[in-house]
Every structure is written in C-alpha cells, then in structure tokens.
Coordinates of C-alpha atoms in Angstrom, one line a residue:
M17 CA -29.2 67.9 62.1
K18 CA -30.9 65.6 64.6
K19 CA -29.4 62.2 65.3
K20 CA -32.5 60.4 64.1
Q21 CA -32.4 62.1 60.7
I22 CA -28.6 61.3 60.4
L23 CA -29.3 57.6 61.1
S24 CA -32.2 57.6 58.7
R25 CA -30.1 59.0 55.9
I26 CA -27.3 56.5 56.6
S27 CA -29.8 53.7 56.6
I28 CA -31.2 54.8 53.2
M29 CA -27.7 55.1 51.8
I30 CA -26.8 51.6 53.0
T31 CA -30.0 50.1 51.6
T32 CA -29.4 51.9 48.2
F33 CA -25.8 50.7 48.1
A34 CA -26.9 47.1 48.9
I35 CA -29.5 47.2 46.2
A36 CA -26.9 48.5 43.7
V37 CA -24.4 45.8 44.8
S38 CA -27.1 43.1 44.5
T39 CA -28.1 44.4 41.1
F40 CA -24.5 44.5 39.9
S41 CA -23.9 41.0 41.4
G42 CA -26.9 39.7 39.7
A43 CA -25.9 41.2 36.4
T44 CA -22.4 39.8 36.8
Q45 CA -23.9 36.3 37.5
I46 CA -25.9 36.5 34.4
V47 CA -22.9 37.5 32.2
N48 CA -20.8 34.8 33.8
A49 CA -23.5 32.2 33.1
A50 CA -23.6 33.4 29.5
E51 CA -19.8 33.2 29.2
S52 CA -19.9 29.7 30.8
K53 CA -22.6 28.6 28.4
D54 CA -20.4 29.9 25.4
K55 CA -17.4 28.0 26.8
K56 CA -19.2 24.8 27.4
A57 CA -18.3 22.1 24.9
Q58 CA -20.8 21.9 22.0
Y59 CA -19.5 18.5 20.7
T60 CA -18.2 15.3 22.4
L61 CA -15.7 13.1 20.5
K62 CA -15.2 9.8 22.1
I63 CA -12.1 7.7 21.1
A64 CA -12.0 3.9 21.6
N65 CA -8.7 2.0 21.7
S66 CA -7.7 -1.4 23.2
N67 CA -4.3 -0.4 24.5
A68 CA -3.4 0.5 28.1
P69 CA -2.1 4.0 28.5
F70 CA 1.3 2.9 29.8
T71 CA 3.5 0.0 29.1
K72 CA 6.7 -1.3 30.7
I73 CA 9.6 -1.6 28.3
N74 CA 13.0 -2.6 29.6
G75 CA 12.0 -1.8 33.1
Q76 CA 10.7 1.7 32.3
E77 CA 7.1 2.7 32.2
V78 CA 6.5 4.6 29.0
L79 CA 3.4 6.1 27.3
D80 CA 1.9 3.6 24.9
S81 CA 2.2 4.8 21.3
V82 CA -1.5 4.5 20.6
N83 CA -2.5 6.6 23.6
S84 CA 0.4 8.9 22.9
G85 CA -1.5 9.7 19.6
C86 CA -4.9 9.9 21.4
Y87 CA -3.6 12.4 24.1
A88 CA -1.9 14.5 21.4
F89 CA -5.1 14.7 19.6
K90 CA -7.1 15.5 22.7
N91 CA -4.7 18.3 23.7
Y92 CA -4.7 19.9 20.3
V93 CA -8.4 19.7 19.5
E94 CA -9.6 20.9 22.9
Q95 CA -7.2 23.8 23.0
N96 CA -7.7 24.9 19.4
S97 CA -11.4 24.5 19.3
G98 CA -11.7 27.0 22.2
G99 CA -13.3 24.2 24.3
K100 CA -16.1 23.6 21.9
I101 CA -15.0 20.0 21.4
N102 CA -14.6 17.7 24.3
V103 CA -12.5 14.6 23.6
E104 CA -13.0 11.5 25.8
I105 CA -10.5 8.7 25.6
Y106 CA -11.7 5.2 26.3
D107 CA -8.5 3.0 26.6
S108 CA -7.6 -0.4 27.7
G109 CA -10.5 -2.0 25.8
T110 CA -13.1 -0.4 28.0
L111 CA -15.5 -0.5 25.1
G112 CA -14.2 -3.8 23.6
G113 CA -11.3 -4.7 21.3
S114 CA -10.2 -3.1 18.1
T115 CA -12.9 -4.9 16.1
E116 CA -15.7 -3.6 18.5
G117 CA -14.2 -0.2 18.4
L118 CA -14.3 -0.1 14.6
S119 CA -17.9 -1.2 14.5
Q120 CA -18.9 1.4 17.1
C121 CA -17.1 4.1 15.2
M122 CA -18.9 3.1 12.0
Q123 CA -22.2 3.4 13.9
N124 CA -21.3 6.7 15.5
V125 CA -21.6 5.2 19.0
V126 CA -18.1 6.5 19.5
Q127 CA -16.8 9.1 17.1
A128 CA -13.3 7.8 16.6
C129 CA -11.3 4.6 17.1
V130 CA -7.7 3.3 16.7
T131 CA -7.5 0.1 14.8
G132 CA -5.1 -2.0 12.7
D133 CA -4.9 -3.4 9.2
G134 CA -5.8 -6.8 10.5
E135 CA -9.3 -5.6 11.5
L136 CA -9.6 -3.2 8.6
S137 CA -8.7 -5.8 6.0
T138 CA -11.6 -7.9 7.1
L139 CA -13.8 -5.0 6.3
Y140 CA -11.9 -3.9 3.3
P141 CA -9.9 -6.8 1.7
K142 CA -7.9 -4.5 -0.7
L143 CA -6.0 -3.4 2.3
Q144 CA -4.2 -6.8 2.4
V145 CA -1.8 -5.5 -0.1
L146 CA 0.1 -4.1 2.9
C147 CA 0.8 -7.6 4.0
V148 CA 3.2 -8.3 1.0
P149 CA 6.5 -9.2 2.6
Y150 CA 9.8 -7.5 2.3
L151 CA 8.6 -4.3 0.6
F152 CA 10.4 -1.7 2.8
D153 CA 13.9 -1.3 4.0
N154 CA 13.0 1.3 6.8
R155 CA 10.2 3.2 8.3
T156 CA 10.8 6.2 6.2
Q157 CA 9.8 4.2 3.1
F158 CA 6.8 2.8 4.8
Y159 CA 5.6 6.3 6.0
G160 CA 6.2 7.5 2.5
L161 CA 3.6 5.0 1.2
L162 CA 1.1 5.8 4.0
D163 CA 1.3 9.5 3.0
S164 CA 1.0 8.8 -0.7
T165 CA -1.8 9.7 -3.1
W166 CA -2.3 6.0 -3.7
M167 CA -3.1 5.4 -0.1
K168 CA -5.2 8.6 0.1
N169 CA -7.3 7.2 -2.7
L170 CA -7.7 3.9 -0.9
F171 CA -8.9 5.5 2.3
D172 CA -11.2 7.9 0.4
D173 CA -12.8 4.8 -1.1
M174 CA -13.1 3.3 2.4
R175 CA -14.7 6.5 3.6
N176 CA -17.2 6.5 0.8
Q177 CA -18.1 2.8 1.4
F178 CA -18.1 2.6 5.2
G179 CA -18.4 6.2 6.5
I180 CA -15.1 6.4 8.3
R181 CA -12.5 9.0 7.6
L182 CA -8.7 8.6 8.2
L183 CA -7.1 11.1 10.6
A184 CA -3.7 9.5 11.3
A185 CA -1.6 6.5 10.1
S186 CA 1.4 5.0 11.8
D187 CA 3.1 1.6 12.1
N188 CA 2.0 -0.8 14.8
G189 CA 5.1 -1.2 16.8
G190 CA 7.7 -1.5 14.0
F191 CA 8.9 -4.2 11.7
R192 CA 7.8 -7.8 12.4
S193 CA 10.6 -10.4 12.6
I194 CA 10.9 -14.0 13.4
S195 CA 12.0 -15.7 16.6
N196 CA 12.3 -19.4 17.6
N197 CA 13.7 -21.7 20.2
T198 CA 15.4 -24.2 18.0
R199 CA 18.1 -22.6 15.9
E200 CA 19.6 -19.5 14.5
I201 CA 17.8 -18.5 11.3
K202 CA 20.1 -16.7 8.8
S203 CA 18.2 -17.5 5.5
A204 CA 14.9 -18.7 4.3
K205 CA 16.0 -22.4 4.2
D206 CA 16.6 -22.3 8.0
L207 CA 12.8 -22.0 8.4
K208 CA 12.1 -25.3 6.9
G209 CA 10.2 -27.7 9.3
L210 CA 9.7 -25.0 12.1
K211 CA 6.2 -24.4 13.4
I212 CA 5.8 -20.6 13.5
R213 CA 2.8 -18.8 15.2
C214 CA 1.4 -16.0 13.1
M215 CA -1.7 -13.8 13.0
E216 CA -4.8 -15.3 11.3
I217 CA -4.2 -13.5 8.1
P218 CA -3.8 -15.6 4.9
A219 CA -0.9 -13.5 3.5
Y220 CA 1.2 -14.3 6.6
T221 CA 0.4 -18.0 6.4
T222 CA 1.3 -18.0 2.7
M223 CA 4.6 -16.2 3.4
L224 CA 5.7 -18.6 6.1
E225 CA 4.7 -21.8 4.2
A226 CA 6.4 -20.6 1.1
M227 CA 9.6 -20.6 3.1
G228 CA 9.0 -24.1 4.4
A229 CA 7.6 -23.4 7.8
T230 CA 4.4 -24.6 9.2
A231 CA 2.3 -21.5 9.9
T232 CA 0.1 -21.9 13.0
P233 CA -2.4 -19.2 13.9
I234 CA -2.7 -18.9 17.7
A235 CA -4.3 -16.2 19.9
W236 CA -2.0 -13.8 21.5
A237 CA -3.2 -14.7 25.0
E238 CA -2.1 -18.3 24.4
L239 CA 1.2 -17.6 22.7
Y240 CA 3.6 -17.7 25.7
T241 CA 2.3 -21.0 26.9
S242 CA 2.3 -22.5 23.4
L243 CA 6.0 -21.4 23.0
Q244 CA 6.9 -22.7 26.5
T245 CA 5.3 -26.1 25.9
G246 CA 6.6 -26.5 22.2
V247 CA 3.2 -26.3 20.5
V248 CA 5.0 -24.0 18.2
D249 CA 8.7 -23.4 17.8
G250 CA 8.5 -19.7 17.2
Q251 CA 6.5 -16.6 16.3
E252 CA 6.8 -13.3 14.4
N253 CA 6.4 -9.9 16.1
P254 CA 8.1 -6.5 16.6
P255 CA 10.6 -6.1 19.4
S256 CA 8.2 -4.2 21.7
N257 CA 5.6 -7.0 21.4
I258 CA 8.2 -9.7 22.3
L259 CA 9.2 -7.7 25.4
N260 CA 5.7 -6.9 26.4
G261 CA 4.7 -10.6 26.2
S262 CA 7.9 -11.7 27.9
L263 CA 8.5 -14.0 24.9
Q264 CA 12.2 -13.6 25.3
E265 CA 11.9 -16.0 28.3
V266 CA 10.8 -18.8 26.0
Q267 CA 12.6 -17.7 22.7
K268 CA 16.4 -17.9 22.3
Y269 CA 16.9 -16.7 18.8
Y270 CA 15.6 -13.6 17.1
T271 CA 16.3 -12.8 13.4
L272 CA 15.7 -9.3 12.3
D273 CA 14.4 -10.3 8.8
Q274 CA 11.9 -7.4 9.0
H275 CA 9.4 -9.1 6.7
S276 CA 6.5 -6.7 7.2
I277 CA 5.4 -3.6 9.0
S278 CA 1.7 -3.4 9.8
S279 CA -0.3 -0.2 10.1
L280 CA -2.2 1.4 12.9
V281 CA -4.8 4.1 12.1
L282 CA -7.0 6.7 13.9
M283 CA -10.4 6.9 12.2
V284 CA -13.3 9.3 12.8
N285 CA -16.9 8.7 11.9
D286 CA -17.4 10.9 8.7
E287 CA -21.0 11.8 9.5
F288 CA -19.8 13.3 12.8
Y289 CA -16.9 15.0 11.0
Q290 CA -19.2 16.5 8.4
S291 CA -21.6 17.8 11.1
L292 CA -18.9 20.0 12.5
P293 CA -18.6 23.7 11.3
E294 CA -15.7 24.1 8.8
D295 CA -13.4 25.8 11.4
L296 CA -13.8 22.7 13.7
Q297 CA -13.4 20.3 10.9
R298 CA -10.0 21.9 10.3
V299 CA -9.1 21.6 14.0
V300 CA -10.0 17.9 14.0
Y301 CA -8.0 17.3 10.8
E302 CA -5.0 19.1 12.3
G303 CA -5.4 17.2 15.5
G304 CA -5.1 14.1 13.4
L305 CA -1.7 15.3 12.1
M306 CA -0.6 15.8 15.7
A307 CA -1.7 12.3 16.7
Q308 CA 0.1 10.9 13.7
S309 CA 3.4 12.6 14.6
S310 CA 3.1 11.4 18.1
M311 CA 2.3 7.8 17.4
R312 CA 5.2 7.5 14.9
G313 CA 7.7 9.2 17.3
A314 CA 6.6 7.0 20.2
N315 CA 6.9 3.9 18.2
N316 CA 10.4 4.7 17.1
A317 CA 11.5 5.6 20.6
N318 CA 9.9 2.6 22.3
E319 CA 11.4 0.1 19.7
Q320 CA 14.9 1.3 20.8
L321 CA 14.1 0.7 24.4
A322 CA 12.7 -2.7 23.5
M323 CA 15.8 -3.7 21.6
Q324 CA 18.0 -2.7 24.6
G325 CA 15.8 -4.9 26.8
L326 CA 16.0 -7.9 24.5
K327 CA 19.8 -7.7 24.2
Q328 CA 20.1 -7.4 28.0
S329 CA 17.9 -10.5 28.4
G330 CA 20.5 -12.5 26.6
M331 CA 18.4 -13.2 23.6
N332 CA 20.5 -14.1 20.4
I333 CA 19.7 -11.4 18.0
Y334 CA 20.9 -11.8 14.4
I335 CA 20.9 -9.3 11.5
P336 CA 20.9 -10.9 8.1
T337 CA 23.2 -9.7 5.4
E338 CA 21.7 -8.2 2.2
E339 CA 22.4 -11.5 0.4
E340 CA 20.7 -13.5 3.1
K341 CA 17.8 -11.1 3.3
I342 CA 17.2 -11.6 -0.4
T343 CA 16.7 -15.3 0.2
F344 CA 13.7 -14.5 2.3
K345 CA 12.2 -12.2 -0.3
D346 CA 12.8 -14.4 -3.2
A347 CA 11.2 -17.4 -1.4
S348 CA 8.0 -15.7 -0.2
Q349 CA 7.1 -12.5 -2.0
E350 CA 5.9 -13.9 -5.3
P351 CA 3.6 -16.6 -3.7
V352 CA 2.0 -13.9 -1.6
L353 CA 1.5 -11.7 -4.6
T354 CA 0.0 -14.5 -6.6
W355 CA -2.4 -15.2 -3.7
L356 CA -3.3 -11.6 -3.4
K357 CA -4.0 -11.3 -7.1
G358 CA -6.4 -14.2 -6.9
Q359 CA -8.3 -12.3 -4.0
I360 CA -8.4 -8.7 -5.2
G361 CA -7.3 -8.8 -8.8
D362 CA -4.0 -8.4 -10.9
E363 CA -4.6 -4.8 -11.8
Y364 CA -5.0 -3.6 -8.2
V365 CA -2.0 -5.5 -6.9
D366 CA 0.2 -4.2 -9.8
S367 CA -0.9 -0.7 -9.1
F368 CA 0.1 -1.0 -5.5
M369 CA 3.5 -2.4 -6.3
Q370 CA 4.1 0.4 -8.7
A371 CA 3.2 2.9 -5.9
V372 CA 5.7 1.2 -3.6
K373 CA 8.4 1.6 -6.3

C-alpha cells in the first residue's frame, strides 16, 4: 500500500474517532446536565433567628442552643430530601428580632423562625398560661407538658388561626431565678422592698409584686447599667443569660428559686409546608424532631457550663429548701392564676392546670 493511502486511512480513522468522542462527550454532558438539574434544590426554606451562632460560656466558645437546633434541622432535611430542599439560616438578627422573624414567617417571607413565648403570647394570649410560676420541679416535667396532647391542641389552634406550624419546642436557656445585690433571698418575704427587673409580661410583674417586690420592666440592653447604678436591685434570668450579660459582675446573690421556665419554638409557615410533596413534608417534620433534641441537649449542657462560671466568679448561689420554696409558690401562684383567669377565662386556665398535674 502506498504511503499516501496509509496516511489517508489514518486520517479518516482519527477523524471518525474524534467525532465519536465528541458525540459521546456531548451525550455525557447532556446526561450530566440532566442529573444536575434533578439534584438541584426544588425548594428553599429560610430560617430566621436572632441569636449569634456561638456564645462564650465560662471562657469556652460553644454552639448556641438555637443555632444548634437550626443546624441539626438543616443537616437532616438537606440530606434526607436528596438535596431537594435547601435550608438557609439567617442568624444574629440579620432579618430582625424574634418579633420580626415571627411576622415574616407568617407572611412566608421566610419559611421558618425561632421565637419565644414572649412574642407568641402577644399574638396568642392563651400561651400566657406557661408563665404560671412554680409549676415544674425539673426540665423533664416541662418537656412532658410541651410534648403533651394539651399543648398539641394549643399549637394546632395557633396553626389554624395564624398559619404557622410547630416543628420543635424546647426551653429558652433553663429555669429563671432571682438575683440581687442587696441580700441573700431564702424565702418570699426576703423579696419585700426590692426593685427587680423583669420582662414586660404581666404574669411576671404580678408574680413579683405578690411577693412584695417592685417589678420593673427594663430592656435587656439597659439591664447591666441599671443594676450597676442601682436603678434596680436585681433581676430574674437563667444562669446562661446572667453569664452572657456579665451580670455576675454587678450581682452578688443568686437564689435558684426556679420560678418559671420559658419556651422556645421552631415554627414553619404552614402554607409552605402544605405545598411540599408528602415525602418531603415527612422529612421536614422529622427534621423538627432533630432540631428539638439538639436544642434541648444544648440547653442542658450550656447551663452546666454557666453554673460553673457563676460559681468561679464568686457569686453567692443559694438553693432554697423545699419548705422555703413553698413560700415562693404560696405567695405568688394564686395571684397569677387569678390574673390569668381574668384574661383568658377560668375554664381554659383550669384545663391547663389539670394538664400540668
């Protein structure tokens, strides 16, 4: 065979191979594009919360309990939806505070939010029943109520009225207790004459005033200075909040009366939830359970770190005896119940107390 013929045939073979490779490559690109399209998220779920991702407790940087829940939810939902749901977390109040987040969730501007019973009770006054003091001895009892049929019915009613669905419920940093810079508080009578800062929730002011204190609502941002300058003598908060706000620097005495434990919830816009296929609804629901376990666990762990920090700071921490704790309950619980019944009715409050029992 002549040299020119050989070269010609080689050229044809190379050209044919190139075309085949090009065709195969093009087909592969089309398949990959199709696969990529299938894997692309079909839904975006935005979560708003006002907490920073990390917080310093006793010199250690730990994951904030709220964001612990958000990240657990994101991890579970994105993995188990096969990438069909993309979860975006907007923390540190990027989209506003808890009240703004709740409003945006109701409007489906964001699809989910983390908020507390303070904001929710403004929207849904019946939730104020959770403010009745001295109901629970420990977190297990409180979680038992949150997981009860009674609370499920309450949140179902809220969903029907406002279009927001409960995904997860936890405590907001643990039991709230009273600190002050004047004297050690061992019983209710020791509160008489003290000016105590509290949240702007009537049930809290009623509780403190029933024990002889002067309840003074003050914004959190102003609390340290108010305690430092004597505008108020004391305040009530869980251990982690005291440490986060450096309140141990201006408060000498801390009595673990554990008068209340407030709730923190992850809510999802119900219209968005209902728009998902059933299999993805299930994934979001299960993601809520993951978030709930994570928030509860982080709160318990962080509280222990906070208590260590308060003790190391030299703060005088007092744990009332059972007899002493009863004095707080006897002085304040009935006045708060009477106030609540005037707000939301005897029957509803009585049914709640029965559920607690």
